[in-house]
N, CA, C and O atoms as a DFTB+ gen file, in Angstrom:
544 C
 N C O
     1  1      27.611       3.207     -36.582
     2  2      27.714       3.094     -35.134
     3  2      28.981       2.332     -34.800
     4  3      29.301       1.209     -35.190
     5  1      29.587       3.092     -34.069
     6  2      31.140       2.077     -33.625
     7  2      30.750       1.466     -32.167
     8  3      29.907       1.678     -31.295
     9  1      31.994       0.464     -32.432
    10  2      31.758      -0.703     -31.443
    11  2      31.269       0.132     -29.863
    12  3      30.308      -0.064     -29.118
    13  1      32.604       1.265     -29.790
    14  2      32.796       1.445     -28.463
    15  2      31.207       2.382     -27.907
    16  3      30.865       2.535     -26.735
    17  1      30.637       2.771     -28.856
    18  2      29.268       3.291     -28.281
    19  2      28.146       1.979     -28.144
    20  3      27.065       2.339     -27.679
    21  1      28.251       0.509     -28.483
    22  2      27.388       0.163     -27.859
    23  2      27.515      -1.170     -26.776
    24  3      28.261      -2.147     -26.837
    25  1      26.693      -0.876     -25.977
    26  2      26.709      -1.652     -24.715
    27  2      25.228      -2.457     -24.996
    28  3      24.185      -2.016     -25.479
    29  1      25.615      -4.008     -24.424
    30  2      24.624      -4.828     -24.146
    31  2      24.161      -5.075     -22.829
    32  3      24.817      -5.817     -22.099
    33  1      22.953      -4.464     -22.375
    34  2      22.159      -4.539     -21.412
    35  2      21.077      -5.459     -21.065
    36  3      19.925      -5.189     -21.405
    37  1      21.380      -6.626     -20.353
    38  2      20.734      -7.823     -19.980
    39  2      20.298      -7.866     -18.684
    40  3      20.837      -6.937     -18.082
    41  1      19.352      -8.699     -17.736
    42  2      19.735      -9.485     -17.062
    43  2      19.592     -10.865     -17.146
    44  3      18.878     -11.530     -16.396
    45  1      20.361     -11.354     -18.181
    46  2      20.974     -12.844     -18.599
    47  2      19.500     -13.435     -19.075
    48  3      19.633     -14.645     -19.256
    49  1      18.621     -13.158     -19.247
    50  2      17.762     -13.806     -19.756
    51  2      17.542     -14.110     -21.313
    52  3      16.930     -15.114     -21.677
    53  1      17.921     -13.452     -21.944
    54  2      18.012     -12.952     -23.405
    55  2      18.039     -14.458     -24.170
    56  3      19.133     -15.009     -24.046
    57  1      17.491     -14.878     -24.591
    58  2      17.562     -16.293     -25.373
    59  2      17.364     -16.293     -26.667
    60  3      17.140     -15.199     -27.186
    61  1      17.388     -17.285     -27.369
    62  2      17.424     -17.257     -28.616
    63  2      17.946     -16.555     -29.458
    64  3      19.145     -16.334     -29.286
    65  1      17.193     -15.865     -30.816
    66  2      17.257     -15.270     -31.433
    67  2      18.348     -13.942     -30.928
    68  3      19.505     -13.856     -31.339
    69  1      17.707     -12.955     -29.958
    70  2      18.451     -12.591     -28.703
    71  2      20.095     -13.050     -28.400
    72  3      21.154     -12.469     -28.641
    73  1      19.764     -14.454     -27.716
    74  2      21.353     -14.945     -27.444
    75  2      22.057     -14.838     -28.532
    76  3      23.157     -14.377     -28.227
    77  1      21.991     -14.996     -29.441
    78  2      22.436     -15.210     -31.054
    79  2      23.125     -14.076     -31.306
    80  3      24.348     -14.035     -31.440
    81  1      22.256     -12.984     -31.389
    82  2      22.322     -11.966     -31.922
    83  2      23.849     -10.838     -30.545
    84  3      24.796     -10.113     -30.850
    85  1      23.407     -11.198     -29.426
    86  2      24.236     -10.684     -28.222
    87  2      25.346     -11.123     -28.186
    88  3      26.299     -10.351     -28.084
    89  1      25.586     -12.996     -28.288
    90  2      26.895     -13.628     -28.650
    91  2      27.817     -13.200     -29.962
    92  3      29.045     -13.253     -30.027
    93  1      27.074     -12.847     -30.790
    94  2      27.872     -12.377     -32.587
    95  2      28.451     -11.306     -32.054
    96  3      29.670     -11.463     -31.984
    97  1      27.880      -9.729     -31.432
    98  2      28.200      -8.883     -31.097
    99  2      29.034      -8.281     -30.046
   100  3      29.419      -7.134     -29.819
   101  1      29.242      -9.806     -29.287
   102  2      30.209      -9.810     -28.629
   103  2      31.805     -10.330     -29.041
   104  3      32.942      -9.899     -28.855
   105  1      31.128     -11.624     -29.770
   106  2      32.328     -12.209     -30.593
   107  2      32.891     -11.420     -31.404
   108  3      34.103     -11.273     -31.557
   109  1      31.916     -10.811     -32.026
   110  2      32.780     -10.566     -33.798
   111  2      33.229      -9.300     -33.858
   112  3      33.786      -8.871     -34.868
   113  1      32.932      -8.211     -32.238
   114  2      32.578      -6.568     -32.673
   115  2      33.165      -6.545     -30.670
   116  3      33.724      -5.548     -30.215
   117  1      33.032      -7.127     -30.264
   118  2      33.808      -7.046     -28.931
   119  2      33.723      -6.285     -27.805
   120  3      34.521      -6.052     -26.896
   121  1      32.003      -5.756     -28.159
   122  2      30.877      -5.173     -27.674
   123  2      30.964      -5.121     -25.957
   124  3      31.221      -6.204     -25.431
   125  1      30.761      -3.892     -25.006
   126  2      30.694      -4.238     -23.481
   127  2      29.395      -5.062     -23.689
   128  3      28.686      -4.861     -24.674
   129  1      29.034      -6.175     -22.567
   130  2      28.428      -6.532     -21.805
   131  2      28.064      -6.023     -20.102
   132  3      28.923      -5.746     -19.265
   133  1      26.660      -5.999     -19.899
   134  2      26.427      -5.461     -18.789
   135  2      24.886      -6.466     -18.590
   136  3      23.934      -6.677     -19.342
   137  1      25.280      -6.980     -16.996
   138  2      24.360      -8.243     -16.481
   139  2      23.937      -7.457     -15.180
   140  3      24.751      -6.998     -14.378
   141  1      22.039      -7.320     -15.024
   142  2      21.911      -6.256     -14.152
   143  2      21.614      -7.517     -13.305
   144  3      21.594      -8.455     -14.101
   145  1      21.385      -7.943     -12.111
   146  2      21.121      -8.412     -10.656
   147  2      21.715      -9.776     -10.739
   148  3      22.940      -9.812     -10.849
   149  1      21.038     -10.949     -10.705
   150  2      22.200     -12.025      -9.870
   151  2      22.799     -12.277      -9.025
   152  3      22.902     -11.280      -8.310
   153  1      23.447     -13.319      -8.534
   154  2      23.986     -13.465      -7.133
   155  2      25.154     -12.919      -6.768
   156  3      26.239     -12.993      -7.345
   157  1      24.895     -12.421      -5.872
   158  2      26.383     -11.275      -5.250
   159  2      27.943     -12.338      -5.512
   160  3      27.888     -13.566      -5.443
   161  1      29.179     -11.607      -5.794
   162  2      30.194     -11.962      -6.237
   163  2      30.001     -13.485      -7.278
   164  3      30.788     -14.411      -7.083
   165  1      29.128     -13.587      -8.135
   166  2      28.919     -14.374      -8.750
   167  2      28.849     -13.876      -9.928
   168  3      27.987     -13.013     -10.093
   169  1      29.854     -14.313     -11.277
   170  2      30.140     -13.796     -12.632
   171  2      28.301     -14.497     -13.165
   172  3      27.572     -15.411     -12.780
   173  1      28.249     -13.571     -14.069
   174  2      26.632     -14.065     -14.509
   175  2      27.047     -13.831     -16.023
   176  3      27.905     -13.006     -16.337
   177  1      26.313     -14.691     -17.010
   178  2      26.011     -14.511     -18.511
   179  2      25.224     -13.543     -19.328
   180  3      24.062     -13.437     -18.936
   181  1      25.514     -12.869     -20.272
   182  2      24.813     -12.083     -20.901
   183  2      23.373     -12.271     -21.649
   184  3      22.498     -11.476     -21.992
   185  1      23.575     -14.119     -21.776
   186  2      22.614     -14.616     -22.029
   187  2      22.275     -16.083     -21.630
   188  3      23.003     -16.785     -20.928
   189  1      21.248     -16.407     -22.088
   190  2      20.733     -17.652     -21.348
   191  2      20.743     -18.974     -22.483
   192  3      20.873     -20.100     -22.001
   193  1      20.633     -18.861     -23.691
   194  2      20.640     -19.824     -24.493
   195  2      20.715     -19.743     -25.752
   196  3      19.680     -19.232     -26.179
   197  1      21.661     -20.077     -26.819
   198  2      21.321     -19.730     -28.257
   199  2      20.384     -20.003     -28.790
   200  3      19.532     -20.649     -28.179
   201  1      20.094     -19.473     -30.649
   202  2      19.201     -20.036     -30.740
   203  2      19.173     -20.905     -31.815
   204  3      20.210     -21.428     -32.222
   205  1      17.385     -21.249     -32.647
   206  2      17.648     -22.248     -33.923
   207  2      15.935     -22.455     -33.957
   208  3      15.027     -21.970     -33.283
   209  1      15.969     -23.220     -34.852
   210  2      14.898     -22.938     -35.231
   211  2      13.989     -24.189     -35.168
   212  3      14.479     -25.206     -35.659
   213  1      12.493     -24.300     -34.538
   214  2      11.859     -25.352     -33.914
   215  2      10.666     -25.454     -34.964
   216  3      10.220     -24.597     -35.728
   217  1      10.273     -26.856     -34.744
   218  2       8.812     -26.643     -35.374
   219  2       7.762     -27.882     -34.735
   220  3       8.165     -29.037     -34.875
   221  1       6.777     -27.722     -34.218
   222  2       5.927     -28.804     -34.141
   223  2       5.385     -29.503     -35.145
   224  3       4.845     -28.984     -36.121
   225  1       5.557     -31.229     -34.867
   226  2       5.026     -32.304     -35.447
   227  2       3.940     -31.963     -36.696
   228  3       3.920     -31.965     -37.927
   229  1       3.100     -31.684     -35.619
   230  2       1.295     -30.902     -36.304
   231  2       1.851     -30.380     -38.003
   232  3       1.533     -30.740     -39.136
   233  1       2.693     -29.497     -37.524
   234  2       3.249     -28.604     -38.959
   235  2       4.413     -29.011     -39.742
   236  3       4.969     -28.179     -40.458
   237  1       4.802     -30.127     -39.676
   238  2       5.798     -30.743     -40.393
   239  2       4.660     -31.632     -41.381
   240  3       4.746     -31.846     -42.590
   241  1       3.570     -32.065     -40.419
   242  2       2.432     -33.195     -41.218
   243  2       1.622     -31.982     -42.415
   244  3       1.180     -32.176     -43.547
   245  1       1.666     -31.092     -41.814
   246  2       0.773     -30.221     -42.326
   247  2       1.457     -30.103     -43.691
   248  3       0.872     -30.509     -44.695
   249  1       2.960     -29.434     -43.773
   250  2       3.672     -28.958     -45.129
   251  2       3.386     -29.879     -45.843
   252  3       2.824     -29.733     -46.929
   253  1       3.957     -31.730     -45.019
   254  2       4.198     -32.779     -45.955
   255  2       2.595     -32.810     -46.972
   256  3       2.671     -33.070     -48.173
   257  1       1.838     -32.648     -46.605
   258  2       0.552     -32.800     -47.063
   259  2       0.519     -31.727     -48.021
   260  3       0.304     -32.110     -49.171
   261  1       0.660     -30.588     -47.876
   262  2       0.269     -29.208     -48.852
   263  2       1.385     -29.706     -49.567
   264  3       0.983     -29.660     -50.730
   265  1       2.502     -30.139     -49.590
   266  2       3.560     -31.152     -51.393
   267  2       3.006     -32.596     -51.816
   268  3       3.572     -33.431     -52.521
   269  1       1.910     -32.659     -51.278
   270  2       1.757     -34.442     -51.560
   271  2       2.448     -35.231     -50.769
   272  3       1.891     -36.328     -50.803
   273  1       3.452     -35.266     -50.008
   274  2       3.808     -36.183     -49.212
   275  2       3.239     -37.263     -48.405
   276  3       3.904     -38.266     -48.145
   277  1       2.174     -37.120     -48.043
   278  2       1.541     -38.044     -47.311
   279  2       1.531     -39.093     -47.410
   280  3       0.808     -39.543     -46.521
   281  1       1.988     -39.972     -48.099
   282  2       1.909     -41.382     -48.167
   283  2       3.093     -41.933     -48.012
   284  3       3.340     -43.113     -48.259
   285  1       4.116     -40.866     -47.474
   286  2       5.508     -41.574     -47.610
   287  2       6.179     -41.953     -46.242
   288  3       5.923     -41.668     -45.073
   289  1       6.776     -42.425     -46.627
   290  2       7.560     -43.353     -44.840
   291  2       8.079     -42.375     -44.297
   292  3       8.279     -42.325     -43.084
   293  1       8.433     -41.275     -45.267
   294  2       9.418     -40.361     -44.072
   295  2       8.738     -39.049     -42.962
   296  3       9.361     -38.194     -42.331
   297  1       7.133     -39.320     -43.041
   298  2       6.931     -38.064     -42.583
   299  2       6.415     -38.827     -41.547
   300  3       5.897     -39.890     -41.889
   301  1       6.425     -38.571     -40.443
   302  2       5.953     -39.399     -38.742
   303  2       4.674     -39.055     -38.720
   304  3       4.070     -38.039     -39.064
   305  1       4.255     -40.417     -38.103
   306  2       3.139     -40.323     -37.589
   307  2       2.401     -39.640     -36.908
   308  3       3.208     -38.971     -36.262
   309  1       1.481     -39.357     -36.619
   310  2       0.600     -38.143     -35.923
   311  2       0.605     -38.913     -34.393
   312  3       0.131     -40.049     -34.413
   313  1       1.003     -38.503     -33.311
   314  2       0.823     -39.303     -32.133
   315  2      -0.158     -39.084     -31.571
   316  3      -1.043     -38.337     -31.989
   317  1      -0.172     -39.673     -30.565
   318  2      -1.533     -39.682     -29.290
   319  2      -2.557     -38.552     -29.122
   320  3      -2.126     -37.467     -29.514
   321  1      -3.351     -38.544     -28.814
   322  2      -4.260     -37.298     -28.425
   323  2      -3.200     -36.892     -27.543
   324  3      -2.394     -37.754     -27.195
   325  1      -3.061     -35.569     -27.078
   326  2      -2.533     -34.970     -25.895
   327  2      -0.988     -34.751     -26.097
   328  3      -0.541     -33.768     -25.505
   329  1       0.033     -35.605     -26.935
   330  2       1.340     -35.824     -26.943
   331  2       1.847     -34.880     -27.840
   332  3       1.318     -34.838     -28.951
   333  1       2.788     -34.095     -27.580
   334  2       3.987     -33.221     -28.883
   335  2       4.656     -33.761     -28.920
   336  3       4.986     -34.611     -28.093
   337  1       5.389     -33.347     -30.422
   338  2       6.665     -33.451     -30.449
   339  2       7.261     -32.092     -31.319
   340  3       6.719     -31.386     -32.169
   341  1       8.414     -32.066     -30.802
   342  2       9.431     -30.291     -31.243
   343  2      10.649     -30.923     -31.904
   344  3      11.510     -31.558     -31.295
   345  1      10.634     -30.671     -33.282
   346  2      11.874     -30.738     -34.219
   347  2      12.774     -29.718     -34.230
   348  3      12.400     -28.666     -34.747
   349  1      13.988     -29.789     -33.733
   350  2      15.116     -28.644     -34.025
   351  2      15.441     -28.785     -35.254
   352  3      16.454     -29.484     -35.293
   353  1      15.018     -28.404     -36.551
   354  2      15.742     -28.487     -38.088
   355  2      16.577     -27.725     -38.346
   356  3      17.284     -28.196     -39.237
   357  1      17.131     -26.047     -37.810
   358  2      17.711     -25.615     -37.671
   359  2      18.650     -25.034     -36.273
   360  3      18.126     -24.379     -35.372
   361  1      19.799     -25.330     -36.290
   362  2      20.233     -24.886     -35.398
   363  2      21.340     -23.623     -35.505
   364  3      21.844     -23.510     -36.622
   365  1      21.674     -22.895     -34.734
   366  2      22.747     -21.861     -35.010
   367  2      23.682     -21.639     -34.276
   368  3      23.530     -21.478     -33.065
   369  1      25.031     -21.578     -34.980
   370  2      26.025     -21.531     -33.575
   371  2      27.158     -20.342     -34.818
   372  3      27.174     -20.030     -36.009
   373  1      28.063     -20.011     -33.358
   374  2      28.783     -18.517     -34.250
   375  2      29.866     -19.287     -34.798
   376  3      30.147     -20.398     -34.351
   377  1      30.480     -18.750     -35.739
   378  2      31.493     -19.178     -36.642
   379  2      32.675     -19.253     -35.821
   380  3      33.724     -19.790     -36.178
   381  1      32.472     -18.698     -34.710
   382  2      33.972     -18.566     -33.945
   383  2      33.856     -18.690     -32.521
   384  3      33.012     -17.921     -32.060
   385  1      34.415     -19.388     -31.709
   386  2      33.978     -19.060     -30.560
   387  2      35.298     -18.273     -29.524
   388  3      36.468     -18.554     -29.781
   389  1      35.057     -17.565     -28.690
   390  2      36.126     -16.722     -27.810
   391  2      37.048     -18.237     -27.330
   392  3      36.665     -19.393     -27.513
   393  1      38.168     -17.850     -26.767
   394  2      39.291     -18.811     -26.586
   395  2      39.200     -20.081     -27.654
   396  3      39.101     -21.177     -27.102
   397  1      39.215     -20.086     -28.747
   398  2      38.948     -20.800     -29.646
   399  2      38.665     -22.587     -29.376
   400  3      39.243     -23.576     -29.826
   401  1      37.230     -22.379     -28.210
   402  2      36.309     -23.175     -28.062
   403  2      35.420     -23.896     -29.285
   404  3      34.220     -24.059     -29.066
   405  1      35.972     -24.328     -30.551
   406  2      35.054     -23.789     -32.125
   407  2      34.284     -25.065     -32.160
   408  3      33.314     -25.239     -32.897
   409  1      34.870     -26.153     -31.142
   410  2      34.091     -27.400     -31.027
   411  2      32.769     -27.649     -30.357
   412  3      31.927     -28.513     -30.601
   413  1      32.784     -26.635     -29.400
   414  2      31.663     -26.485     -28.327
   415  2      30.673     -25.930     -28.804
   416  3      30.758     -24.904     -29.478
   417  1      29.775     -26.416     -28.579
   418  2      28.305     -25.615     -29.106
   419  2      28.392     -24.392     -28.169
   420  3      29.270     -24.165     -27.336
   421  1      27.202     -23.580     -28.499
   422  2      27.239     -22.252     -27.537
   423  2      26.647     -22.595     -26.832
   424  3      27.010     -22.148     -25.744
   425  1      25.493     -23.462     -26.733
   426  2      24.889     -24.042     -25.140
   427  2      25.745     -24.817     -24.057
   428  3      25.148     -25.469     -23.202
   429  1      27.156     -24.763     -24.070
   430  2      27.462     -25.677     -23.353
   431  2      28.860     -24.415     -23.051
   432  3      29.793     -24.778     -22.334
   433  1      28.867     -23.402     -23.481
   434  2      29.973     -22.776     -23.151
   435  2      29.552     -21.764     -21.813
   436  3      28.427     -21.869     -21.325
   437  1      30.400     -20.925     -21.345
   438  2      30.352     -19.938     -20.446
   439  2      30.646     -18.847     -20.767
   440  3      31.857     -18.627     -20.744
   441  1      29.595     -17.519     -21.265
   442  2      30.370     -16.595     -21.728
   443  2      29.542     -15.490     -20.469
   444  3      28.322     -15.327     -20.449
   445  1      30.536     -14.809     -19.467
   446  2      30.388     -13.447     -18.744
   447  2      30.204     -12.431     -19.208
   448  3      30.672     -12.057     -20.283
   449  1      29.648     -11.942     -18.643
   450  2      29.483     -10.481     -18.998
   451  2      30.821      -9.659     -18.826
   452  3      31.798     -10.131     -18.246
   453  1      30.796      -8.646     -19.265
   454  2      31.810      -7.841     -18.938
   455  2      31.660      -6.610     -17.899
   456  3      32.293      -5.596     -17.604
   457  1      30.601      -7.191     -17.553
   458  2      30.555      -5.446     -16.083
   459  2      29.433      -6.261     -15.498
   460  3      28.906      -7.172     -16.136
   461  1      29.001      -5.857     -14.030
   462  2      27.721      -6.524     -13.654
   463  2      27.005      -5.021     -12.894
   464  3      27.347      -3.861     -12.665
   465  1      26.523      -5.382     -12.816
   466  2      25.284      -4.528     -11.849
   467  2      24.393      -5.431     -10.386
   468  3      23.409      -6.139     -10.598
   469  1      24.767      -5.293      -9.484
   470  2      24.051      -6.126      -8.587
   471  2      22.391      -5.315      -8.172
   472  3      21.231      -5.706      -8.043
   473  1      22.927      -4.359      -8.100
   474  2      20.644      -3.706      -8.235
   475  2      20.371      -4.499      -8.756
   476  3      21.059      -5.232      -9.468
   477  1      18.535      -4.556      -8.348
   478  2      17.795      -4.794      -8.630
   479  2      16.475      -4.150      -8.712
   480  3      15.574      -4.367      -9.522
   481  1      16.526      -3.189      -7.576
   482  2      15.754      -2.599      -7.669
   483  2      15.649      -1.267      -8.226
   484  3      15.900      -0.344      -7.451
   485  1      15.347      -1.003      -9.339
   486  2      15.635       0.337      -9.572
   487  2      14.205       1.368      -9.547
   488  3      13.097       0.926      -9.243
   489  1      14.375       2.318      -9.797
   490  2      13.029       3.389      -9.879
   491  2      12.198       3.809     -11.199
   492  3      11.092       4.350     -11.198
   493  1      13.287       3.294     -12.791
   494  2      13.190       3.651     -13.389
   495  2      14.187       3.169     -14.600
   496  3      15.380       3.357     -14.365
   497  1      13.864       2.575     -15.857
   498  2      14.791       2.318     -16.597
   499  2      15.566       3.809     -16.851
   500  3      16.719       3.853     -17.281
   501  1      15.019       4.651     -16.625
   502  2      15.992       5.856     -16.920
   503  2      17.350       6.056     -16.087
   504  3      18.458       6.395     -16.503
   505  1      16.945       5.758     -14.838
   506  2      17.807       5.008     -13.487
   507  2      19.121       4.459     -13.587
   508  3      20.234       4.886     -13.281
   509  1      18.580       3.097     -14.241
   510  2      19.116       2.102     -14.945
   511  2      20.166       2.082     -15.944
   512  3      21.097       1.299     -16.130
   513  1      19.707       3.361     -16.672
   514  2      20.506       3.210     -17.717
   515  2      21.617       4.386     -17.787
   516  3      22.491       4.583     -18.631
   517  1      21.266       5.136     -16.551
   518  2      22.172       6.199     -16.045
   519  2      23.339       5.241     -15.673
   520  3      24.513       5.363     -16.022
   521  1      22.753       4.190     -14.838
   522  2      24.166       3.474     -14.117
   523  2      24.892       2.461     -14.776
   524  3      25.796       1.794     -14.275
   525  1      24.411       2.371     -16.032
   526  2      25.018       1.637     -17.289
   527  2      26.197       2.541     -17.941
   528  3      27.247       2.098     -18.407
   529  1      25.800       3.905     -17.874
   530  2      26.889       4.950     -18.554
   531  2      27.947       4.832     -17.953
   532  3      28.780       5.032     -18.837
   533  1      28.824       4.516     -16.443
   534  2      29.653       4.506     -16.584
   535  2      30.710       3.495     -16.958
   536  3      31.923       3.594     -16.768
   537  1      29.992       2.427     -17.567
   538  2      30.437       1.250     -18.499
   539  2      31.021       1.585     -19.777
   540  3      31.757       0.793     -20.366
   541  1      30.693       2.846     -20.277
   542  2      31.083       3.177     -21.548
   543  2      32.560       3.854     -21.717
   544  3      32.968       4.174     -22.834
């Protein structure tokens, strides 16, 4: 599949795994972008947030226990009835960033789409994706 047949079709919500995957393909392969509704004359993002990888407390206690760990200083305490906590252990960011931003995380950058669509209302993703073709 070559670059110029594929188009990314959002409306900017796309997160994580998603953002990840939409940002590489834009970066590395230079892919159209297309952002369907949003605010009139207002540039909008293809996506909403990169991603990485989370885990709750509960299941960090849990592993430490299924290796024997449990008795050791480094695994946290179990908190309060009612209270979480969310570990980012992995995070992911692209090897490169456009205007060679390479310091900036991708949550803190601005990347546009490359075409917008102000509809919103359509009749039909078939509709939709008619009025995406002349992006190509």
């Amino acid at each position: 599949l070559q670059k110029m047949n594929i188009v990314i079709l959002s409306d900017g919500l796309c997160g994580s795994t998603c953002g990840i995957f939409a940002s590489h393909l834009d970066q590395a392969d230079h892919v159209t972008t297309v952002v369907v509704g949003g605010l009139l004359g207002k540039s909008q993002q293809y996506f909403s947030y990169p991603g990485g990888q989370v885990m709750q407390l509960d299941r960090i206690r849990s592993l430490a226990h299924a290796i024997n760990l449990t008795r050791s200083q480094e695994i946290p305490k179990a908190l309060p009835k009612y209270a979480s906590l969310s570990y980012t252990f992995q995070e992911i960011y692209p090897w490169k960033s456009q205007e060679d931003l390479d310091e900036i995380p991708l949550e803190f950058q601005y990347r546009p789409s490359t075409y917008r669509l102000y509809e919103w209302d359509w009749s039909s993703d078939a509709e939709l994706y008619d009025h995406t073709l002349q992006f190509f």
